[in-house]
Amino acid sequence: FLKFIYKIRINFEMKILGKKEKEDIEILYENIPNETERLRIQSCVEWYIEHAILYKWIFYSLSIIGIVLPLVVTAINAVGNEEKTKFVTIICSVLISLCASLLTLTKCHEKWTLYRSTLESMKRVLMHYWCEKEENREIRDLILELEECMEAEHLKWAEFVTAKESSKNNEKTNEDK
């Protein structure tokens, strides 16, 4: 049942959010004259959109389960009878361990941030390509300045994510010693 719900959720996200993002970015490559080049760019862009969304939802789904189940175990231990409590605690503990293991093994957070960063870089490159073709210098300068602002914000986000991951790795290394 959960697998079915999860599949519906991912399909919804891929169709709604992915479709919207694909439509929004399509304007950046639709006028490329060479069909082979245009289709290659389209294929790459769509792949990165789909995978960024997929890994984002895997990450959040597993993380939410890992947060909610310990709360469920605590609540059931407080009010449940002993035999049912043991069973539910064991099942929840197995699911918590499984989610934590999947988060670690799949590296879905790292993949999500990598794919999203690559996609944003691709958008920036496509935008620069069209800016070079823009005859109105004021518009071109405006677009390039906006791209610089977005790139600076994206770099801050990437540094934050990297620092957060580095901090977690340092904590694990210190615990192992």
Coordinates of C-alpha atoms in Angstrom, one line a residue:
F1 CA 0.0 0.0 0.0
L2 CA 2.8 2.5 0.9
K3 CA 4.6 1.6 -2.2
F4 CA 1.5 2.4 -4.2
I5 CA 1.0 5.8 -2.4
Y6 CA 4.7 6.5 -2.9
K7 CA 4.5 5.7 -6.6
I8 CA 1.5 8.0 -7.0
R9 CA 3.3 10.8 -5.2
I10 CA 6.4 10.5 -7.4
N11 CA 4.3 10.3 -10.6
F12 CA 2.4 13.4 -9.5
E13 CA 5.6 15.3 -8.8
M14 CA 7.2 14.2 -12.0
K15 CA 4.2 15.0 -14.1
I16 CA 3.2 18.3 -12.5
L17 CA 6.4 19.9 -11.3
G18 CA 8.6 18.2 -13.9
K19 CA 6.3 19.1 -16.7
K20 CA 6.1 22.7 -15.6
E21 CA 9.9 23.0 -15.3
K22 CA 10.3 21.3 -18.7
E23 CA 7.9 23.7 -20.3
D24 CA 9.6 26.7 -18.6
I25 CA 13.0 25.8 -19.8
E26 CA 12.0 24.6 -23.3
I27 CA 12.1 28.2 -24.5
L28 CA 15.9 28.2 -23.9
Y29 CA 16.6 25.5 -26.5
E30 CA 13.5 25.4 -28.8
N31 CA 15.0 27.8 -31.3
I32 CA 18.3 26.0 -31.7
P33 CA 18.4 25.5 -35.5
N34 CA 20.2 22.1 -35.6
E35 CA 17.6 19.4 -34.7
T36 CA 20.2 16.9 -33.4
E37 CA 21.7 19.5 -31.1
R38 CA 18.3 20.7 -29.9
L39 CA 17.1 17.1 -29.2
R40 CA 20.4 16.4 -27.3
I41 CA 20.0 19.5 -25.1
Q42 CA 16.3 18.6 -24.5
S43 CA 17.2 15.1 -23.6
C44 CA 19.8 16.2 -21.1
V45 CA 17.7 18.9 -19.6
E46 CA 14.7 16.6 -19.1
W47 CA 16.9 13.8 -17.6
Y48 CA 18.3 16.2 -15.0
I49 CA 14.9 17.6 -14.2
E50 CA 13.4 14.1 -13.7
H51 CA 16.3 12.8 -11.6
A52 CA 16.5 15.9 -9.4
I53 CA 12.8 15.6 -8.6
L54 CA 13.1 11.8 -8.1
Y55 CA 16.0 12.0 -5.7
K56 CA 14.5 15.0 -3.8
W57 CA 11.3 13.0 -3.1
I58 CA 13.2 9.8 -2.2
F59 CA 15.2 11.9 0.3
Y60 CA 12.2 13.6 1.8
S61 CA 10.1 10.5 1.9
L62 CA 12.8 8.4 3.7
S63 CA 13.6 11.3 6.0
I64 CA 10.0 11.9 7.0
I65 CA 9.5 8.2 7.7
G66 CA 12.7 8.3 9.8
I67 CA 11.3 11.2 11.8
V68 CA 7.7 10.0 12.2
L69 CA 8.2 6.3 13.1
P70 CA 10.2 7.0 16.3
L71 CA 7.4 9.3 17.4
V72 CA 4.9 6.5 16.7
V73 CA 7.0 4.0 18.7
T74 CA 7.1 6.4 21.7
A75 CA 3.4 7.0 21.6
I76 CA 2.5 3.3 21.3
N77 CA 5.0 2.4 24.1
A78 CA 3.2 4.9 26.3
V79 CA -0.3 3.6 25.8
G80 CA -0.2 0.1 24.2
N81 CA -0.4 -3.3 25.8
E82 CA 2.8 -5.3 26.0
E83 CA 2.4 -7.8 23.2
K84 CA 1.1 -5.4 20.6
T85 CA 3.7 -2.8 21.6
K86 CA 6.6 -5.2 21.1
F87 CA 5.3 -6.1 17.6
V88 CA 4.8 -2.5 16.5
T89 CA 8.1 -1.4 18.1
I90 CA 10.0 -4.2 16.2
I91 CA 8.3 -3.3 12.9
C92 CA 8.9 0.4 13.3
S93 CA 12.5 -0.2 14.3
V94 CA 13.1 -2.3 11.2
L95 CA 11.6 0.4 9.0
I96 CA 13.6 3.1 10.7
S97 CA 16.8 1.2 10.1
L98 CA 15.8 0.4 6.6
C99 CA 15.1 4.1 5.8
A100 CA 18.4 5.2 7.4
S101 CA 20.3 2.6 5.5
L102 CA 18.6 3.5 2.2
L103 CA 19.4 7.2 2.8
T104 CA 23.1 6.3 3.3
L105 CA 23.4 3.8 0.5
T106 CA 21.5 5.6 -2.2
K107 CA 23.1 9.0 -1.3
C108 CA 19.8 10.5 -2.6
H109 CA 20.5 13.9 -1.0
E110 CA 23.9 14.2 -2.7
K111 CA 22.4 13.1 -6.0
W112 CA 19.5 15.5 -5.7
T113 CA 21.8 18.4 -5.0
L114 CA 24.3 17.4 -7.8
Y115 CA 21.5 17.0 -10.4
R116 CA 19.9 20.2 -9.3
S117 CA 23.2 22.1 -9.5
T118 CA 24.0 20.7 -12.9
L119 CA 20.5 21.6 -14.2
E120 CA 20.9 25.2 -12.9
S121 CA 24.3 25.4 -14.6
M122 CA 22.8 24.1 -17.9
K123 CA 20.1 26.8 -17.6
R124 CA 22.7 29.4 -17.1
V125 CA 24.8 28.3 -20.1
L126 CA 21.7 28.3 -22.3
M127 CA 20.7 31.8 -21.1
H128 CA 24.2 33.1 -21.8
Y129 CA 24.0 31.6 -25.3
W130 CA 20.8 33.6 -26.0
C131 CA 22.2 36.7 -24.4
E132 CA 25.0 36.7 -27.0
K133 CA 22.4 36.8 -29.7
E134 CA 20.5 39.6 -28.1
E135 CA 20.9 42.9 -30.0
N136 CA 19.6 45.2 -27.3
R137 CA 22.6 45.7 -25.0
E138 CA 20.5 46.9 -22.0
I139 CA 18.4 43.7 -22.1
R140 CA 21.5 41.6 -22.5
D141 CA 23.2 43.3 -19.5
L142 CA 20.1 43.0 -17.4
I143 CA 19.8 39.2 -18.1
L144 CA 23.5 38.6 -17.4
E145 CA 23.3 40.5 -14.2
L146 CA 20.3 38.5 -13.1
E147 CA 22.1 35.3 -14.0
E148 CA 25.1 36.4 -11.8
C149 CA 22.7 37.0 -8.9
M150 CA 21.1 33.6 -9.3
E151 CA 24.5 32.0 -9.6
A152 CA 25.8 33.7 -6.4
E153 CA 22.7 32.5 -4.5
H154 CA 23.1 29.0 -5.9
L155 CA 26.8 28.9 -4.9
K156 CA 25.8 29.9 -1.3
W157 CA 23.2 27.1 -1.3
A158 CA 25.8 24.6 -2.6
E159 CA 28.3 25.7 0.1
F160 CA 25.7 25.4 2.8
V161 CA 24.8 21.8 1.6
T162 CA 28.5 20.9 1.4
A163 CA 29.2 22.3 4.8
K164 CA 26.3 20.4 6.3
E165 CA 27.4 17.1 4.8
S166 CA 31.0 17.7 5.8
S167 CA 29.8 18.4 9.4
K168 CA 27.9 15.1 9.4
N169 CA 30.9 13.2 8.1
N170 CA 33.2 14.7 10.7
E171 CA 30.7 13.7 13.5
K172 CA 30.6 10.1 12.2
T173 CA 34.4 10.0 12.0
N174 CA 34.8 11.3 15.5
E175 CA 32.2 8.7 16.8
D176 CA 34.2 5.9 15.1
K177 CA 37.4 6.8 16.9

